[in-house]
Tab-separated table of C-alpha atoms and ligand atoms in Angstrom:
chain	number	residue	atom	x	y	z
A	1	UNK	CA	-29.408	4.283	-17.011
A	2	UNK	CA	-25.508	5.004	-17.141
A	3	UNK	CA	-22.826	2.504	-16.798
A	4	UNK	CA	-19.976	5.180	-15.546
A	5	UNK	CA	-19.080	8.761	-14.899
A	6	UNK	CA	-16.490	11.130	-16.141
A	7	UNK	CA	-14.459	12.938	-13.546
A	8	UNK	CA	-13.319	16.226	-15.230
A	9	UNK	CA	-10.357	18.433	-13.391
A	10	UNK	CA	-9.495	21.530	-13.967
A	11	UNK	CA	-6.432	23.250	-11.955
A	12	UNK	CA	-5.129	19.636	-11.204
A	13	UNK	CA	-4.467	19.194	-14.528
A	14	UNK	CA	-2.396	21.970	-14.932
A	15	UNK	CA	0.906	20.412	-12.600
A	16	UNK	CA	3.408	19.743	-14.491
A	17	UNK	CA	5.567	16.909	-13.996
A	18	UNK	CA	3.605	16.486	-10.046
A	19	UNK	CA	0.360	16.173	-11.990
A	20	UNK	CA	0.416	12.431	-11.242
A	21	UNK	CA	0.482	13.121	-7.565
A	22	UNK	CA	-2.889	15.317	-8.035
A	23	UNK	CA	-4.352	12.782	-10.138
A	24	UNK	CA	-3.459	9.785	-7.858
A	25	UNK	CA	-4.719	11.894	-4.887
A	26	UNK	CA	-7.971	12.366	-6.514
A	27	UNK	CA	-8.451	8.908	-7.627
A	28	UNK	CA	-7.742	7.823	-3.823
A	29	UNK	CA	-10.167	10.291	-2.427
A	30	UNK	CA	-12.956	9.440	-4.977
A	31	UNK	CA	-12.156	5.817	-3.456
A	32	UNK	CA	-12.652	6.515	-0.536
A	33	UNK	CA	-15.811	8.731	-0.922
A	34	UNK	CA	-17.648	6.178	-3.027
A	35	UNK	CA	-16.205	3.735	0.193
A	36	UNK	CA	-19.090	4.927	1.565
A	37	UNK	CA	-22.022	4.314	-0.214
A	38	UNK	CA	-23.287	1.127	-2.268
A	39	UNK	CA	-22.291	-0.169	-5.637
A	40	UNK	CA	-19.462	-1.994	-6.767
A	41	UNK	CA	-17.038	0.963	-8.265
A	42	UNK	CA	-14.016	1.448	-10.038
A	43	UNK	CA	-12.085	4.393	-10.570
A	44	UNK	CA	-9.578	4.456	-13.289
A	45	UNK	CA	-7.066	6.612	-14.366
A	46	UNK	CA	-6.151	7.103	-18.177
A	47	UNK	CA	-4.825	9.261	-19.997
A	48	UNK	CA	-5.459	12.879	-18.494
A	49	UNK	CA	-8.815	11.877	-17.191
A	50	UNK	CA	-10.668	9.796	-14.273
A	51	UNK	CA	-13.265	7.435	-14.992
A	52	UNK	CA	-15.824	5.463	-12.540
A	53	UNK	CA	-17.275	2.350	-13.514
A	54	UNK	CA	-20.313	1.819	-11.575
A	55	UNK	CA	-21.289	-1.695	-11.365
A	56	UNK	CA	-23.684	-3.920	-8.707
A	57	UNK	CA	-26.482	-2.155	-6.980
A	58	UNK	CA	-25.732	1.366	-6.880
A	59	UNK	CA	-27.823	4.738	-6.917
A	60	UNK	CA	-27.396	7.405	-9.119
A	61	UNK	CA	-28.137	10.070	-6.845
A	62	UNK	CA	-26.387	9.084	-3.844
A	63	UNK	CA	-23.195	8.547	-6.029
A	64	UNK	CA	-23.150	11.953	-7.385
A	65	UNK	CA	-23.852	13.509	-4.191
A	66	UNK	CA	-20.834	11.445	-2.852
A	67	UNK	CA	-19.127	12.266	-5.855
A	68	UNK	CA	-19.859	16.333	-5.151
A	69	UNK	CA	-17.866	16.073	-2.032
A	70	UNK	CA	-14.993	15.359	-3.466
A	71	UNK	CA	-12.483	18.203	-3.803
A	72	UNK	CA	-10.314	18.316	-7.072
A	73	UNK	CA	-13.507	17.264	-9.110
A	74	UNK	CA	-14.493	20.133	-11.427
A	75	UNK	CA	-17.556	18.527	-13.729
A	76	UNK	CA	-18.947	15.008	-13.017
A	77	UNK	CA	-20.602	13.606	-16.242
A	78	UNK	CA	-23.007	10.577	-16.264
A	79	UNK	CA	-21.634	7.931	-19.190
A	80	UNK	CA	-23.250	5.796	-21.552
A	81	UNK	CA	-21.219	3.013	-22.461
A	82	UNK	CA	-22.075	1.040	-25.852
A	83	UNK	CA	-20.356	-1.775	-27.466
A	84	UNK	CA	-18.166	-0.970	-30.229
A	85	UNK	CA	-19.782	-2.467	-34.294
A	86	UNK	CA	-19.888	-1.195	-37.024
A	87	UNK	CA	-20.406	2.554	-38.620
A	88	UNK	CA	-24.090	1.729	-38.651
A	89	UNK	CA	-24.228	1.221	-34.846
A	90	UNK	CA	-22.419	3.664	-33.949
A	91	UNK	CA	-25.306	6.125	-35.267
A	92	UNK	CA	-27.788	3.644	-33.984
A	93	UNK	CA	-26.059	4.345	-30.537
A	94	UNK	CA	-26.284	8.297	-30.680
A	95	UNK	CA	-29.472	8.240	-31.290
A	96	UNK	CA	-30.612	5.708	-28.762
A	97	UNK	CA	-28.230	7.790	-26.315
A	98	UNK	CA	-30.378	11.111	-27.768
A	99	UNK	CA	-33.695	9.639	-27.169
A	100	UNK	CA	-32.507	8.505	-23.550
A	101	UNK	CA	-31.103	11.223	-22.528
A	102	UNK	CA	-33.062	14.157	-24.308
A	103	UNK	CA	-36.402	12.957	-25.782
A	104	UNK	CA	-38.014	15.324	-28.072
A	105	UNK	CA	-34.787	17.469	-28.108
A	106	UNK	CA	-34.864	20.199	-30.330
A	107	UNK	CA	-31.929	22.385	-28.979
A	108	UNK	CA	-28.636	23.491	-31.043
A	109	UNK	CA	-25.907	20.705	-30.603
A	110	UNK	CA	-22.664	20.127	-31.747
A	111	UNK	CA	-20.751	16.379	-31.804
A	112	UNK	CA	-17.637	16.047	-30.986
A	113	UNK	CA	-15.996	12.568	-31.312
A	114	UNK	CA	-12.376	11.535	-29.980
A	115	UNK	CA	-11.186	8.136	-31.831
A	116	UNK	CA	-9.116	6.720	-28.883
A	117	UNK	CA	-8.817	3.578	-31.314
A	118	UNK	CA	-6.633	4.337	-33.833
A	119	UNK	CA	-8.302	1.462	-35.570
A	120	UNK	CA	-11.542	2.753	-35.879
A	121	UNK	CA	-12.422	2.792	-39.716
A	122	UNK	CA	-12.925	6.556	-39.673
A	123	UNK	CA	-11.261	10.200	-38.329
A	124	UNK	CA	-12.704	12.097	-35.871
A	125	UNK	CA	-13.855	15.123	-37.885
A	126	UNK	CA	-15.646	12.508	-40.237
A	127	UNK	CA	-17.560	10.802	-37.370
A	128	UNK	CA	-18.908	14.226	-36.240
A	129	UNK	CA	-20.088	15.329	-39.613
A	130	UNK	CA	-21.948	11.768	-39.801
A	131	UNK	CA	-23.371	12.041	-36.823
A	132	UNK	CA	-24.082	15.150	-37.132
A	133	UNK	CA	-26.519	14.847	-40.373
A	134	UNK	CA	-27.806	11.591	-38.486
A	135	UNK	CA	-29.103	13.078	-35.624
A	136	UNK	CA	-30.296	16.441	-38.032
A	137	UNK	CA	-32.653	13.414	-40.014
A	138	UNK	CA	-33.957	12.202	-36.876
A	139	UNK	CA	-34.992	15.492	-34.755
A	140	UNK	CA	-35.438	17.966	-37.743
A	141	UNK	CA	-36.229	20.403	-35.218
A	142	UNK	CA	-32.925	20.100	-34.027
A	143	UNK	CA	-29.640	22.755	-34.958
A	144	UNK	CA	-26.142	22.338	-35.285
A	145	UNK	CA	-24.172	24.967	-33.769
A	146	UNK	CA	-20.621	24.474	-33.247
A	147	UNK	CA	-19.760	27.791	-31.440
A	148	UNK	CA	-21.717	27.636	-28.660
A	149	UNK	CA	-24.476	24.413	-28.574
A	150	UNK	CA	-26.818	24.240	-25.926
A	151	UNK	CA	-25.761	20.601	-25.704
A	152	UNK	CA	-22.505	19.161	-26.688
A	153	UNK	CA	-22.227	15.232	-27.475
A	154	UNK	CA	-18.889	13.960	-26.329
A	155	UNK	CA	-17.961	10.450	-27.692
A	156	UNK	CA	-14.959	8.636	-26.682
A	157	UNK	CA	-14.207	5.505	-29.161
A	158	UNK	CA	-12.134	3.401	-27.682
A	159	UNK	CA	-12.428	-0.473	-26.357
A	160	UNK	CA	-16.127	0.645	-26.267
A	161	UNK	CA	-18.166	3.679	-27.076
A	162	UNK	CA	-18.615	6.514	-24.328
A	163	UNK	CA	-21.203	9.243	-24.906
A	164	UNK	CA	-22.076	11.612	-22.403
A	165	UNK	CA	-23.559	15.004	-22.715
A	166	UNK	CA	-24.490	16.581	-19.057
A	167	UNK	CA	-21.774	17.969	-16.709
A	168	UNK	CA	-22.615	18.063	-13.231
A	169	UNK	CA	-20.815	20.515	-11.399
A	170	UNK	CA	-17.968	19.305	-8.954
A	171	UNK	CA	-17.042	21.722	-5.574
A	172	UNK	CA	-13.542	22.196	-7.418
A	173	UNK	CA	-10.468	22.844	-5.750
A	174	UNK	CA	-7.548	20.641	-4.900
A	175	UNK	CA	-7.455	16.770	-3.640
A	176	UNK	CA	-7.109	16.464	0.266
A	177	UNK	CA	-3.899	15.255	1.096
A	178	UNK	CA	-2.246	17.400	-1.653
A	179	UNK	CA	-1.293	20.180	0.455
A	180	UNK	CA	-0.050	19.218	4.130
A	181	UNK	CA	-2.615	19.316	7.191
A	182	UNK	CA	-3.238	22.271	9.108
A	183	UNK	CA	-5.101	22.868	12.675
A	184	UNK	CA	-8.590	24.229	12.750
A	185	UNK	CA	-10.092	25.799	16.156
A	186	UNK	CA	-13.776	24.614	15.536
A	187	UNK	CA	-16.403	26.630	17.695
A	188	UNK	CA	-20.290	25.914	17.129
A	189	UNK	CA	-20.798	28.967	15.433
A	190	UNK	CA	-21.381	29.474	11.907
A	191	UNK	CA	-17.860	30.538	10.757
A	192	UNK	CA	-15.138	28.298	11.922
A	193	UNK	CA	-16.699	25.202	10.369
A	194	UNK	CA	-16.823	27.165	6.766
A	195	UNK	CA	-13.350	28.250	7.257
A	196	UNK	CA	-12.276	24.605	7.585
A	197	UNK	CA	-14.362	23.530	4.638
A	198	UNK	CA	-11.720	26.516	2.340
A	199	UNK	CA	-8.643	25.483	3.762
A	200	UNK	CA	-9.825	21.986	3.120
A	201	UNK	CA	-10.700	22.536	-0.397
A	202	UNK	CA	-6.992	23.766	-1.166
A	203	UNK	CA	-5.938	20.177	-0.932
A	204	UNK	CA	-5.172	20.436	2.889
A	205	UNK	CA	-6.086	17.715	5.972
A	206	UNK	CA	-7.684	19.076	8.535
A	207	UNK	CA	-7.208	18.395	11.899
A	208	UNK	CA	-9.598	20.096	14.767
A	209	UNK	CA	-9.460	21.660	18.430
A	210	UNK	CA	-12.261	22.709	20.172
A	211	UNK	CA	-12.295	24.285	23.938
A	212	UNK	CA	-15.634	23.561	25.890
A	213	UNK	CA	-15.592	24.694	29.724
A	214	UNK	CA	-18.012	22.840	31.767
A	215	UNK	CA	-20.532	23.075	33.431
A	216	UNK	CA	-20.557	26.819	31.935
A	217	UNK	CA	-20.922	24.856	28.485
A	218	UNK	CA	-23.034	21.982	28.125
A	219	UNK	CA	-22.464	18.266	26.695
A	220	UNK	CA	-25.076	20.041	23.757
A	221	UNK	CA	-22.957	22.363	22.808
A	222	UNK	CA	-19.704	19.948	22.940
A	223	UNK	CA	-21.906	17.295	20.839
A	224	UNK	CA	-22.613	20.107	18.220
A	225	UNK	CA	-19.179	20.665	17.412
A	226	UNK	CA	-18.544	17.316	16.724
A	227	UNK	CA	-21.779	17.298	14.734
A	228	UNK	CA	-20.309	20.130	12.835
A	229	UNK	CA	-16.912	18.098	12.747
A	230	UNK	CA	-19.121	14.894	11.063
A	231	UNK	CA	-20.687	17.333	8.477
A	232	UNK	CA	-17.358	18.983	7.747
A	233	UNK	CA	-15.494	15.595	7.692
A	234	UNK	CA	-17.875	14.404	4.273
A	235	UNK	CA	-15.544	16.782	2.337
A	236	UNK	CA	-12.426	16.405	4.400
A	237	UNK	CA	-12.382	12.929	5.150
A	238	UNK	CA	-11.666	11.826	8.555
A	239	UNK	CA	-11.052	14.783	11.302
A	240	UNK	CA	-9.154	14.004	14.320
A	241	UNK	CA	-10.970	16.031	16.690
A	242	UNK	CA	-9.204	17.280	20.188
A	243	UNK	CA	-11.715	18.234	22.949
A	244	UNK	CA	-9.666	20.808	25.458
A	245	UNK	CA	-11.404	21.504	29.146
A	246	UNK	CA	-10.915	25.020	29.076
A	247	UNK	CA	-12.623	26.042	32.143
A	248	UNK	CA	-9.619	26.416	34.640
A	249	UNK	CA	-7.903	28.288	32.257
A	250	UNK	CA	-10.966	30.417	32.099
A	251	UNK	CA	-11.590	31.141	35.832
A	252	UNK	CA	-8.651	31.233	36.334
A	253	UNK	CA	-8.240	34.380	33.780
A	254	UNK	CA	-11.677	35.744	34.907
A	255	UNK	CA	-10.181	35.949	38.495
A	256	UNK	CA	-7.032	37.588	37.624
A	257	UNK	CA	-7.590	40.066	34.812
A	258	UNK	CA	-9.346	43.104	33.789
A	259	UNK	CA	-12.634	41.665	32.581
A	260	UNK	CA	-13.119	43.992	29.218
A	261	UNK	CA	-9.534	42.186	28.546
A	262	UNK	CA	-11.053	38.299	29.192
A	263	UNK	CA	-11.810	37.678	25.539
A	264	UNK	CA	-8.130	38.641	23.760
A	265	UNK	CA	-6.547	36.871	26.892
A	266	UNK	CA	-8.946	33.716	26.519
A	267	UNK	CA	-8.042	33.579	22.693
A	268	UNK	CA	-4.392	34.180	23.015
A	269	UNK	CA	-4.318	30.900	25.562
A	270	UNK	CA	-6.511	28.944	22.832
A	271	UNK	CA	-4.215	29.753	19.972
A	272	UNK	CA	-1.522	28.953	22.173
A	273	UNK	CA	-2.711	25.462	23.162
A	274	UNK	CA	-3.977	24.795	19.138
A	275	UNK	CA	-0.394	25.669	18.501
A	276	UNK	CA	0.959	22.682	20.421
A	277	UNK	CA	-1.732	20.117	19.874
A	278	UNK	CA	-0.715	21.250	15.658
A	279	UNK	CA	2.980	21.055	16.687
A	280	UNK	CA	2.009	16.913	17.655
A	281	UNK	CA	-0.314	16.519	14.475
A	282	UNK	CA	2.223	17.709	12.181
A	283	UNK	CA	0.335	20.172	10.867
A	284	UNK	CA	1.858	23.394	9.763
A	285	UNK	CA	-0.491	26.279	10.762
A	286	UNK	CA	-3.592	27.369	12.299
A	287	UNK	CA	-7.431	28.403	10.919
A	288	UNK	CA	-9.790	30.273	12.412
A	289	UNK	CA	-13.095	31.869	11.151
A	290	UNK	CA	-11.932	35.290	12.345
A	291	UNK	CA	-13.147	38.272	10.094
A	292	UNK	CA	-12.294	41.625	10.098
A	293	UNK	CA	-14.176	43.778	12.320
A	294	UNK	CA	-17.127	40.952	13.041
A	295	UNK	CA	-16.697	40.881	17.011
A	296	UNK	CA	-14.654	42.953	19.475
A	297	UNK	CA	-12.288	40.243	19.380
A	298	UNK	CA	-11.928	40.521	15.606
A	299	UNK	CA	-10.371	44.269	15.185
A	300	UNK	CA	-7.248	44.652	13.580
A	301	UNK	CA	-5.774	45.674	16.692
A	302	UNK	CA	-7.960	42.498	18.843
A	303	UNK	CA	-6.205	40.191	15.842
A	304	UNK	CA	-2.640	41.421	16.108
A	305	UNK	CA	-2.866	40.148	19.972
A	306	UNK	CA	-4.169	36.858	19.074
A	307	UNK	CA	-2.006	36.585	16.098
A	308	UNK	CA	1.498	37.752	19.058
A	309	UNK	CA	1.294	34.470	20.720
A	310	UNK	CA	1.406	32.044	17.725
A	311	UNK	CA	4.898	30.994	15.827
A	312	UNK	CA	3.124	28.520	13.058
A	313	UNK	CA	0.814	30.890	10.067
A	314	UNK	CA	-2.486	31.545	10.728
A	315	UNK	CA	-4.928	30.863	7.720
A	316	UNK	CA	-7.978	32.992	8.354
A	317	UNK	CA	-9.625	32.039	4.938
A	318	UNK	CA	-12.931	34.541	6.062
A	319	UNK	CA	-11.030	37.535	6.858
A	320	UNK	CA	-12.668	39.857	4.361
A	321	UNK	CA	-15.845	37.974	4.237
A	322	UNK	CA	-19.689	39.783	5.555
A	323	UNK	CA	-21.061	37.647	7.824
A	324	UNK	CA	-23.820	37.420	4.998
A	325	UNK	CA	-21.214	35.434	2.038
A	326	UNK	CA	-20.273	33.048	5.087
A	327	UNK	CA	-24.268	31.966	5.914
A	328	UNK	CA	-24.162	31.432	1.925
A	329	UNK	CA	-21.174	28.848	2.244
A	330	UNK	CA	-22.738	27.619	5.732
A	331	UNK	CA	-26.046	25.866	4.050
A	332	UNK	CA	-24.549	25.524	0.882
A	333	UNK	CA	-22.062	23.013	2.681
A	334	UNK	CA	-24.741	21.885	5.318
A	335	UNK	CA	-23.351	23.060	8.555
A	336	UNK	CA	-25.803	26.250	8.908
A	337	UNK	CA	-28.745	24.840	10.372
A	338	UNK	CA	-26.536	23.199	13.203
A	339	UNK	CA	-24.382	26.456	13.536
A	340	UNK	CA	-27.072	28.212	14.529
A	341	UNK	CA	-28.606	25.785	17.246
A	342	UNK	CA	-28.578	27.818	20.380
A	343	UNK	CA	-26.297	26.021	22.685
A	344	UNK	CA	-23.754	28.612	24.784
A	345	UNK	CA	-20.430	27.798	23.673
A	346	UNK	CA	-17.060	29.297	26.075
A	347	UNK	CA	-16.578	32.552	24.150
A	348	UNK	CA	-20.111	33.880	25.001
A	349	UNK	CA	-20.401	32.838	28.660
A	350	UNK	CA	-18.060	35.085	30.261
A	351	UNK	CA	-17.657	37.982	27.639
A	352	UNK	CA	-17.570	41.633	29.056
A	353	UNK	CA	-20.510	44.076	28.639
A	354	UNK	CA	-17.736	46.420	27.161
A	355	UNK	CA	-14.883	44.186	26.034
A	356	UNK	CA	-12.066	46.154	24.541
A	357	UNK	CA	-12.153	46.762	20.948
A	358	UNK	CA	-8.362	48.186	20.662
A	359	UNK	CA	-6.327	46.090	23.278
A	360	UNK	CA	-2.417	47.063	23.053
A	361	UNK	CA	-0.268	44.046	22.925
A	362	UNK	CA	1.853	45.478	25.593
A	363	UNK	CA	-1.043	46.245	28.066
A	364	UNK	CA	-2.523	42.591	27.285
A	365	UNK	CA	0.822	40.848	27.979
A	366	UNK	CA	1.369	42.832	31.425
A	367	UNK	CA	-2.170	41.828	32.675
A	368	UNK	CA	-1.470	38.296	31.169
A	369	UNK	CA	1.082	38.492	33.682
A	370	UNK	CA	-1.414	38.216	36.834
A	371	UNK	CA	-1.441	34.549	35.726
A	372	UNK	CA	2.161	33.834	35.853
A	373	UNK	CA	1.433	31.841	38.655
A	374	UNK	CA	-0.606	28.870	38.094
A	375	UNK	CA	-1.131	29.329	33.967
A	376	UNK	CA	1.755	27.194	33.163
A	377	UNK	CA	0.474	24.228	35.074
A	378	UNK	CA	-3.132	24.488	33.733
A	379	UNK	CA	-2.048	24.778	30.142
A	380	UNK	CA	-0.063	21.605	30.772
A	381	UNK	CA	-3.012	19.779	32.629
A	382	UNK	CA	-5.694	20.833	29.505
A	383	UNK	CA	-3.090	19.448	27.095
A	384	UNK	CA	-3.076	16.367	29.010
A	385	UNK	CA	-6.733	15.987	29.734
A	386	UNK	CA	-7.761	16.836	26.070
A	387	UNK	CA	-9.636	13.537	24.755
A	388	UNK	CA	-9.025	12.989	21.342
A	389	UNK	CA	-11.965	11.616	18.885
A	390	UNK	CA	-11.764	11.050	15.556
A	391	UNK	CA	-14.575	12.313	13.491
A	392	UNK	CA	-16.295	10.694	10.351
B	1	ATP	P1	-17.565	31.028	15.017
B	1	ATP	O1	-18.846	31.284	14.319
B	1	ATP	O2	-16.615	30.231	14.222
B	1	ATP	O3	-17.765	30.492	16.407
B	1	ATP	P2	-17.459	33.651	16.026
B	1	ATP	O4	-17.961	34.661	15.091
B	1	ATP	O5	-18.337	33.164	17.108
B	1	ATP	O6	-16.892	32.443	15.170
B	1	ATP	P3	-15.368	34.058	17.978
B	1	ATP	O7	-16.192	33.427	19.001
B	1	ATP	O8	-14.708	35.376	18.242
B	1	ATP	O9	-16.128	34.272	16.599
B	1	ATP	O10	-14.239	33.067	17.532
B	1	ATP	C1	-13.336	33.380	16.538
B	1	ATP	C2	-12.672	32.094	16.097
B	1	ATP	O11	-12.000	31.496	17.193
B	1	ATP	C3	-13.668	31.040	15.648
B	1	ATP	O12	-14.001	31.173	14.297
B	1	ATP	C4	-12.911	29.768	15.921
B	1	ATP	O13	-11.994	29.512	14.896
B	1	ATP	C5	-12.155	30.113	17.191
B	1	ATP	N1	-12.927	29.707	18.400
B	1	ATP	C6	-13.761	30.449	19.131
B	1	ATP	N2	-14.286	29.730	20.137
B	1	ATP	C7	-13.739	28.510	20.075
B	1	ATP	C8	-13.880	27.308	20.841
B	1	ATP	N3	-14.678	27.237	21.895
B	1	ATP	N4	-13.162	26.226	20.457
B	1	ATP	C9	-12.345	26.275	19.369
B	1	ATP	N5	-12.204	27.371	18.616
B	1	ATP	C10	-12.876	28.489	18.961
B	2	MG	MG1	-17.978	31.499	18.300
């Protein structure tokens, strides 16, 4: 049915002189995306827009869904290619593209040519009026409205004829690999993973850490996070996934601190150890799924702590988010219905009945220093131990 797709940008075009770094970036990750699937495909560049040729056995369906995972990509519209003729055809072409596309269409349109071929016999305004009165003698049910038409036929002339009509909307934001990498803790819950999916749509690589503590957490729960990591990685491309053995660390806190303080201390030690697995990836800050208020851990004064261990920024993209607009973004992006799978992960085995919802920093670092004893060593042994996966 269509020989090739438009790929409209928005923001991306807007750049300036680094707009050929956006486009190229987009061009590689449609690539890459369309890597994936079958069909023989080419992406080209030209001219303030991205085209894909789709050629070989390919399925419509499966490429736009491929295509819908690709950050940067604002509208994706299906093409109809024609060979270029004479005046005559080119009419004979709209309305072969008309009864394709919309059979029995009797909706308010406008057309709106573009003569890329400076050679073509005839100016762009011209062509639309033509076409216009052509398509008004075939479907006399049919209006032209050139404010706002309920469909809008775009025709490119150029080495051949391009008409296209539907715009599929793209997830928008910014080409991975436009905007540095950056260090996601990934739990199994709902948030974290939708977090990484909004950094990642800024342009940014993601990289992962996630702390399971066996036996306390199972293989499950360690195999859902990288589940999560898999769904996540169709929008972010590849994650390199670290798997820290946290449960040392945790005893070891569990046996030396105040209990209602286990949860800040726990988190401080994980945003500590994120920090210096990001410090080896390069990547130049941290994202959680943390939201205001959500959990005891999550107060303002609970994220201050946290936040008093870490040097690099900490993106926490969900911060003023209800837990309701991030289940929205959870199955709109796929992850929800593994989120909520009920495998234990580390934060919920050993929680307090009353944690502490307003820890002071300087209380938190004197218990913190019950551990001064062995706490070095074990970071330094779960840094070493971490296995590293990557995730696709
Ligand atoms: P989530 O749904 O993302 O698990 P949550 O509401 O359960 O979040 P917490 O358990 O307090 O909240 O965790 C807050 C944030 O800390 C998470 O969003 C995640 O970024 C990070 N985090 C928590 N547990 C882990 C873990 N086991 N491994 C890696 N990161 C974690
Ligand atoms: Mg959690």
């Amino acid at each position: 049915m269509y020989d090739s797709f438009l790929i409209k940008y928005g923001e991306i075009g807007i750049k300036g002189d680094n707009r050929h770094i956006f486009e190229d970036a987009l061009a590689k990750q449609i690539r890459l995306a369309l890597e994936k699937i079958e069909g023989d495909f080419t992406v080209r560049k030209e001219r303030g827009r991205i085209y894909v040729n789709c050629a070989g056995t390919w399925d419509y369906d499966e490429t736009v869904t491929a295509l819908g995972h690709v950050f940067g990509i604002v509208g994706i519209c299906p093409v109809v290619i024609y060979d270029t003729g004479d005046y005559e055809k080119l009419e004979k072409d709209m309305l072969d593209y008309i009864a394709r596309e919309h059979p029995g269409c009797k909706a308010t349109f406008k057309v709106k040519a573009r003569r890329i071929d400076k050679n073509f016999p005839k100016q762009s305004m011209e062509i639309d009026a033509d076409l216009g009165a052509a398509i008004l003698a075939a479907y006399p049910e049919m209006k032209v409205d050139v404010h706002t038409p309920e469909i809008l036929f775009d025709l490119e002339i150029r080495d051949q004829v391009y008409i296209y009509s539907k715009i599929i909307p793209g997830p928008g934001g910014m080409p991975i690999g436009t905007n540095g990498r950056a260090m996601l803790l990934l739990s199994g819950g709902i948030d974290s993973p939708v977090a990484g999916y909004m950094v990642a749509k800024r342009g940014v690589t993601i990289d992962a850490v996630y702390f399971h503590a066996p036996p306390y957490t199972s293989e499950r729960a360690k195999q859902k996070v990288v589940d999560l990591a898999k769904i996540v990685s169709a929008y972010t491309g590849p994650i390199r996934l670290h798997v820290v053995n946290f449960t040392d660390i945790q005893l070891y806190i569990y046996d030396q601190c105040p209990h209602e303080e286990l949860t800040i201390i726990m988190r401080r030690y994980m945003m500590r150890i994120a920090e210096s697995f990001a410090q080896e990836d390069g990547d130049l800050g941290l994202v959680t799924g943390e939201s205001i208020g959500q959990v005891a851990s999550q107060t303002m004064q609970s994220l201050l702590c946290t936040n008093a261990v870490c040097t690099l920024p900490v993106y926490r993209p969900l911060i003023g988010f209800d837990k309701n607009d991030i289940v929205e973004i959870s199955r709109k992006i796929g992850t929800y219905e593994t989120s909520i799978l009920p495998f234990e992960d580390c934060c919920t085995i050993f929680v307090a009945k009353h944690p502490v919802t307003k820890p002071i920093l300087k209380i938190i670092e004197r218990s913190e220093t019950h551990l001064k004893e062995n706490i070095e060593e074990l970071v330094k042994t779960a840094c070493e131990t971490a296995k590293t996966l990557t995730v696709r």
